[in-house]
Coordinates of C-alpha atoms in Angstrom, one line a residue:
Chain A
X1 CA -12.3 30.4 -17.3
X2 CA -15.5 30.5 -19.2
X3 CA -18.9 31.5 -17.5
X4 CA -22.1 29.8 -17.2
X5 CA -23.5 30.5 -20.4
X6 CA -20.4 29.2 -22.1
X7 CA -19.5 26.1 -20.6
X8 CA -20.5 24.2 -23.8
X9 CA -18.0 26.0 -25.7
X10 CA -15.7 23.3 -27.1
X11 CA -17.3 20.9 -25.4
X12 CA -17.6 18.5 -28.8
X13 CA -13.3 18.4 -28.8
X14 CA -13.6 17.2 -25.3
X15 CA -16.0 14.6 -26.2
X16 CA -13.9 13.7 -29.6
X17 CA -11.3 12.7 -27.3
X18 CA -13.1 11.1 -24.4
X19 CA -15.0 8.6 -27.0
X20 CA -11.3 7.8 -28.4
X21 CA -10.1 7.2 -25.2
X22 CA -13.1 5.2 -23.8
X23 CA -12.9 3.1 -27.3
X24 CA -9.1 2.5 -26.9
X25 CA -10.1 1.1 -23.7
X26 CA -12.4 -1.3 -24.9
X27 CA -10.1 -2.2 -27.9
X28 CA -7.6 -3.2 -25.7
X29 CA -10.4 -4.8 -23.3
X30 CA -11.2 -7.0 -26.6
X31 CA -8.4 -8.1 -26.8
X32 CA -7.6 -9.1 -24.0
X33 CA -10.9 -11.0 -23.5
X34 CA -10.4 -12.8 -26.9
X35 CA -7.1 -13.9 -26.7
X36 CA -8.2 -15.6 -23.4
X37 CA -8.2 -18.9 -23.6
X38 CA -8.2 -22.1 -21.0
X39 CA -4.1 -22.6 -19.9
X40 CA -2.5 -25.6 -19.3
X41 CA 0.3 -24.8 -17.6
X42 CA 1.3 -22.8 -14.9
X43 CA 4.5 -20.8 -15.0
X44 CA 6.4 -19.2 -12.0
X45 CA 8.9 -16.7 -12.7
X46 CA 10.8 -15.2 -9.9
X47 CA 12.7 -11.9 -10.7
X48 CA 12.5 -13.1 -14.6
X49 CA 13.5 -16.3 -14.8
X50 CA 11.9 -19.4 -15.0
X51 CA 11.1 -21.3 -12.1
X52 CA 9.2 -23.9 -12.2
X53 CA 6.2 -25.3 -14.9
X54 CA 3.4 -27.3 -13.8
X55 CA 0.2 -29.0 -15.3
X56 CA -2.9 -27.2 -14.5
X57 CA -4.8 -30.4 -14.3
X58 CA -2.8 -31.6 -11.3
X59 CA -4.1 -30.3 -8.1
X60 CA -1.1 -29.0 -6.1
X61 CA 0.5 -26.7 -3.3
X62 CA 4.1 -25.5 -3.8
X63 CA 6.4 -22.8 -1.9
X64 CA 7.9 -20.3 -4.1
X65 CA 10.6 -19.2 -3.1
X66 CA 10.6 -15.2 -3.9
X67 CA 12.7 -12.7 -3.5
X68 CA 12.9 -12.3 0.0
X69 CA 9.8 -14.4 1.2
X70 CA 7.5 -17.1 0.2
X71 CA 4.2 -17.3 -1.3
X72 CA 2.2 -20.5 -1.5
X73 CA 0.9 -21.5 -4.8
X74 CA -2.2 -23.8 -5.4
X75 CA -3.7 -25.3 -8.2
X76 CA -6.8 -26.7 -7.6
X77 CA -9.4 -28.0 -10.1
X78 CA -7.7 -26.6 -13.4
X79 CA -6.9 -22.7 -11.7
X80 CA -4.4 -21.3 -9.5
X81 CA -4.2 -19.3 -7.2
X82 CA -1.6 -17.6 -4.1
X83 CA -3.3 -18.8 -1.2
X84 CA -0.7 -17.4 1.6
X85 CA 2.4 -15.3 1.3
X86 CA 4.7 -12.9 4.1
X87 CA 5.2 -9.5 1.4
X88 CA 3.5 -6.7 3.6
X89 CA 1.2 -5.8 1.0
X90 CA -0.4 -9.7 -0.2
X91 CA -2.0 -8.2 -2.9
X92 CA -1.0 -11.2 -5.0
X93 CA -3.4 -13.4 -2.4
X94 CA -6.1 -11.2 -3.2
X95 CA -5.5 -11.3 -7.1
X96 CA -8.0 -14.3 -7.1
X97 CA -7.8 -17.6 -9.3
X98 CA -6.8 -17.4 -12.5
X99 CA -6.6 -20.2 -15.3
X100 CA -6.9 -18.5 -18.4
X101 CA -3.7 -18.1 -21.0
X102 CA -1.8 -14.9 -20.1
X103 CA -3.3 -14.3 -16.7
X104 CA -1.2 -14.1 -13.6
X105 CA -1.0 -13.4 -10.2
X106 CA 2.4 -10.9 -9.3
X107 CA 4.0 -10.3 -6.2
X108 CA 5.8 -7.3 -6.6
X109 CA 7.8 -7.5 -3.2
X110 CA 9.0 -10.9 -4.0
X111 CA 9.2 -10.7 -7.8
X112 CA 7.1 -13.6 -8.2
X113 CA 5.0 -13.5 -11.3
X114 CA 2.7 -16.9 -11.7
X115 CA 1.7 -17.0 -15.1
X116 CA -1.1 -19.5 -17.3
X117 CA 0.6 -20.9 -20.6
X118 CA -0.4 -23.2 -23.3
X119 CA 0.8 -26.2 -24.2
X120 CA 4.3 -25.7 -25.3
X121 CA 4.7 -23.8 -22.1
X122 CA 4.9 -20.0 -24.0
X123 CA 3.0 -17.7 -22.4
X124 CA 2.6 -16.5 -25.9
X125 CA -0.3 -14.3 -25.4
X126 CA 1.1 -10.6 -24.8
X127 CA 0.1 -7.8 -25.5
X128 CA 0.6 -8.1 -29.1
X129 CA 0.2 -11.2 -30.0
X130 CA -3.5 -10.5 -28.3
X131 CA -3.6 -7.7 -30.4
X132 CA -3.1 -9.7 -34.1
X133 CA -5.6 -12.3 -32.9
X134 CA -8.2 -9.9 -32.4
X135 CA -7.0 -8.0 -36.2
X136 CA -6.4 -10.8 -38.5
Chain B
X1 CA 1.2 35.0 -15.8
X2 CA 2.0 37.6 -18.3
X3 CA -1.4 39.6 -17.2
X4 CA -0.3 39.7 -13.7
X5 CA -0.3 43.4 -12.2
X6 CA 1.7 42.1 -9.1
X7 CA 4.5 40.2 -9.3
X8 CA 5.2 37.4 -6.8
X9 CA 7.9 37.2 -4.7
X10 CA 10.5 34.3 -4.8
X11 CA 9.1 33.3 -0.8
X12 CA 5.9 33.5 -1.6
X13 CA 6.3 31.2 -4.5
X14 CA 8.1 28.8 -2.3
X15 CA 5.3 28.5 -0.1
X16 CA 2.7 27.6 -2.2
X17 CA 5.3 25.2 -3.6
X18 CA 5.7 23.9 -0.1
X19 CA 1.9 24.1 0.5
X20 CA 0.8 22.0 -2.7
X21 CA 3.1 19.1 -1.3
X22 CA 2.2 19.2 1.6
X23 CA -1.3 19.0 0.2
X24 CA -0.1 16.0 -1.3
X25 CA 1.1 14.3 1.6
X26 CA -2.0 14.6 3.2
X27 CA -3.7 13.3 0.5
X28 CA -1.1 10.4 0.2
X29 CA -1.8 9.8 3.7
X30 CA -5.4 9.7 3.5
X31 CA -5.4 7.1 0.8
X32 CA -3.3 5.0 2.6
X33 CA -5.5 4.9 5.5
X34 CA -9.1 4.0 2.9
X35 CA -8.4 0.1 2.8
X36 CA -8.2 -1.7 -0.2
X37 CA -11.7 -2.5 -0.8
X38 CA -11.2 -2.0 -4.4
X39 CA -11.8 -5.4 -6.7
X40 CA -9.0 -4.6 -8.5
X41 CA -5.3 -4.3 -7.5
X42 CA -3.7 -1.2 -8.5
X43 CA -6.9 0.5 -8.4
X44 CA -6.3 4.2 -6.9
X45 CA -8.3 7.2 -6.4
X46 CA -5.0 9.3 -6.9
X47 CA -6.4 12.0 -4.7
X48 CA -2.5 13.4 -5.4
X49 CA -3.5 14.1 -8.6
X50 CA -5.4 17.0 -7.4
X51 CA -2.6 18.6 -6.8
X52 CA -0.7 18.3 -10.2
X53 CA -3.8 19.6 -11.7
X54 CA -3.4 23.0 -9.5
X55 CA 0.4 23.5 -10.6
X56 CA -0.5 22.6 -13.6
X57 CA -3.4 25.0 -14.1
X58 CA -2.6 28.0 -11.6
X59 CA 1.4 27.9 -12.2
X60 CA 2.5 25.8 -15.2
X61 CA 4.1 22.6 -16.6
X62 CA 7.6 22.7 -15.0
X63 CA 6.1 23.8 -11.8
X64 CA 3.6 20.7 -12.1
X65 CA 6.4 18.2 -13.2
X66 CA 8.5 19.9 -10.0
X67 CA 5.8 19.0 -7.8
X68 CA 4.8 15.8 -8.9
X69 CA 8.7 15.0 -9.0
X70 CA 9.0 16.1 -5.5
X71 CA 5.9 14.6 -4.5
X72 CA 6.3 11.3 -5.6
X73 CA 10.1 11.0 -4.4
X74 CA 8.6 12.7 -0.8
X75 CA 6.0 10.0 -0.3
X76 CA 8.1 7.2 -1.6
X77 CA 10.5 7.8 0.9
X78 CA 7.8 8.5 3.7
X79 CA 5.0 5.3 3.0
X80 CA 6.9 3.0 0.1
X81 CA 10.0 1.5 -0.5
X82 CA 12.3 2.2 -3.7
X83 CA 10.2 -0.5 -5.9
X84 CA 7.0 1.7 -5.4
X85 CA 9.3 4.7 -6.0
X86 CA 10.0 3.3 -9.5
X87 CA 6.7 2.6 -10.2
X88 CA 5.2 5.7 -9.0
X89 CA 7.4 7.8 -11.2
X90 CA 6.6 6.0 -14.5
X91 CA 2.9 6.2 -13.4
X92 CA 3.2 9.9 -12.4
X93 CA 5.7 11.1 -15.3
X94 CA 3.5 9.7 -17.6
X95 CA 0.8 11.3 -16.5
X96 CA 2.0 14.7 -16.1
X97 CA 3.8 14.6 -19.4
X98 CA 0.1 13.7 -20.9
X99 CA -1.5 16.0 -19.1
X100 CA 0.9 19.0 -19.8
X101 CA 0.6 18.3 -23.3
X102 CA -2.8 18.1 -23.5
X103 CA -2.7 21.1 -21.3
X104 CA -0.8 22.9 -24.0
X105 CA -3.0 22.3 -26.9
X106 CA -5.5 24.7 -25.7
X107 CA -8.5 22.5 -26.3
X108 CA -9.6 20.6 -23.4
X109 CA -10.9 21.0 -20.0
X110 CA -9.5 20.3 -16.9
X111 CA -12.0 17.3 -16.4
X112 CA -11.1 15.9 -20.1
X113 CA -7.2 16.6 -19.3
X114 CA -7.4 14.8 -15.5
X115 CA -9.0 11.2 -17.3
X116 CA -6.5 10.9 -19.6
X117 CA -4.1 11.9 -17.0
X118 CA -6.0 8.9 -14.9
X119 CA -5.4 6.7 -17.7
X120 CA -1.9 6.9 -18.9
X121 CA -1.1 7.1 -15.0
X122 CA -2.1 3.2 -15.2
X123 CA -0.8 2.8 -18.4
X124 CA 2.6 4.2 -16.9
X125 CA 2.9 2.1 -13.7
X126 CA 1.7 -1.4 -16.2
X127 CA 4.6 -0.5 -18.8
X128 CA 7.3 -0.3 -15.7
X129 CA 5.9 -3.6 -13.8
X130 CA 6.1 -5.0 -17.1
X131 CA 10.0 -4.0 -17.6
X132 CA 10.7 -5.1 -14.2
X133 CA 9.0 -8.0 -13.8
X134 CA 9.8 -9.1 -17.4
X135 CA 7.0 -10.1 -18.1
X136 CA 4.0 -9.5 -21.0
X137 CA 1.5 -11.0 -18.6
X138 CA 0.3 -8.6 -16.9
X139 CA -1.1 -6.6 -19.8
X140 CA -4.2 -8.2 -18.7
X141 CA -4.4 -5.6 -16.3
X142 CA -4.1 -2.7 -18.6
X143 CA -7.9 -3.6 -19.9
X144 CA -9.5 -3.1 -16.8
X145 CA -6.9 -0.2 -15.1
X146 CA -7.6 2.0 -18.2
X147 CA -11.5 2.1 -17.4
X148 CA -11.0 2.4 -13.3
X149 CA -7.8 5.5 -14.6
X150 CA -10.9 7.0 -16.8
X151 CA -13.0 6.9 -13.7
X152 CA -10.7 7.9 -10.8
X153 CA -9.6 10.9 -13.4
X154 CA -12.7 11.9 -14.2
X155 CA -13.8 12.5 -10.5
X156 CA -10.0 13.7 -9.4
X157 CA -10.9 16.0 -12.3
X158 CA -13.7 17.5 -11.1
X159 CA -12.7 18.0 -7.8
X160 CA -9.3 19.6 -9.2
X161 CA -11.4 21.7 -10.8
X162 CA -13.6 22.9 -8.4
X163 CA -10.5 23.7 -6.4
X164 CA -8.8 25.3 -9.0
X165 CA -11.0 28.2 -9.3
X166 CA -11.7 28.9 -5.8
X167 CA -7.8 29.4 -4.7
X168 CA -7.0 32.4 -3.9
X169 CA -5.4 34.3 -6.3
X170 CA -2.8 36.1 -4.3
X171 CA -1.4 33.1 -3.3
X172 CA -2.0 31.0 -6.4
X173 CA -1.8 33.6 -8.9
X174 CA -4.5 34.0 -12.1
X175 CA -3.6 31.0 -14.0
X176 CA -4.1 31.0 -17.7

């Protein structure tokens, strides 16, 4: 290991790769933000397939039935959120309101994924898809 | 350790083996216990880490993947359940394998090699939720996990360091 008067030594190749790193970051940060765009549906996936759809518009509180417990859906003035749920960990309660295309709320106990879609009820906007938006 | 004078024996390799998971446990343990006051789910110190960074730097790649294997199975069993097993192994494997590499090349420090090993440690545990759950969703998460993986590995970094150069060498050997 170097001493004092050399810790600079190299130090640009270190920085090189922190700035690419730190601009990947905000590339994919872009992109993200840009493809995000109001839903109007939201979709509930349990363990990969399709659940249920419903209309962001409507205010509602369902029961999904997960894999091995429940979590309580509601959509309330145009987002949605899991207001209750028995895994042991709820992060997916405390994974807020969300009501923009491609956002979701998981619950990885219960494989419950609660997704925002456009109209056709695609959640087209993946990782890619986010990705040509921001190129072309 | 080609420069070594002394060489080790096989027991006393074992126990530093023994003692950097153990080290990791206690770390595993102590981050179980800070609550999750974080904003953002999936947002970890990975204190653990710290103890990659020492195989890694004071023993060597396949000792580092041995520990974090070992590690990650250990505390799985002890405070998760086989899903977090899954997802700590694409998290972790990811990591190490980046870090090793990066390791290898010769031209980065331990800080540099830690954030990037903070980062594709997020990157890792996104790509397997995202397998598992089926789902592309979730990529949302990956924006804002990269920066908290750049910051957690930054200041895991520095502490690894720090530690790495004050262990004693006749239990830890020179490192390269």
């Amino acid at each position: 290991m170097d001493k004092k008067k050399m810790w600079t030594k190299g130090i640009k190749r270190d920085i090189l790769l922190l700035v690419f790193l730190f601009l990947t970051g905000a590339v994919i940060f872009i992109a993200v933000i840009f493809g995000s765009v109001r839903g109007n549906f939201v979709k509930v996936n349990v363990d990969g397939r399709l659940i249920a759809i419903y209309p962001l518009s409507e205010n509602k509180t369902v029961e999904i039935n997960g894999a091995g417990g429940t979590n309580t859906l509601v959509i309330e003035n145009g987002e949605s959120y899991i207001r209750d749920a028995d895994c042991p960990d709820r992060l997916c309660v405390s994974q807020g309101k969300i009501s923009r295309r491609g956002q979701s709320v998981i619950c990885l106990p219960h494989k419950v994924v609660v997704e925002i879609t456009d109209e056709n009820g695609n959640a087209s906007v993946s990782a890619e898809s986010d990705a040509d938006i921001v190129v072309r | 350790m080609k420069n070594d004078k002394r060489k080790f024996s096989g027991a006393e390799r074992t126990a530093a083996y023994a003692m950097l998971i153990a080290l990791a446990l206690v770390f595993s343990w102590l981050e179980a216990q800070i609550p999750a006051f974080f904003a953002v789910p999936g947002m970890k110190l990975g204190l653990t880490n710290i103890v990659v960074l020492i195989a890694l730097y004071r023993f060597g790649s396949a000792q580092a993947m041995a520990v974090n294997i070992l590690r990650i199975v250990l505390v799985s069993v002890l405070f998760g359940g086989p899903w977090a097993m899954i997802y700590s192994l694409a998290g972790g494997m990811l990591s190490a394998i980046v870090m090793i590499i990066l390791k290898k090349t010769g031209l980065f420090r331990i800080v540099t090699v830690s954030i990037a090993g903070g980062i594709s440690h997020n990157a890792g545990q996104i790509i397997a939720a995202m397998i598992v759950m089926n789902t592309a969703a979730i990529a949302w998460y990956l924006a804002v996990l990269w920066f908290t993986g750049m910051l957690s590995g930054a200041l895991i970094g520095i502490l690894g360091y720090e530690m790495i150069k004050r262990l004693p060498e006749r239990v830890f050997g020179k490192g390269e």
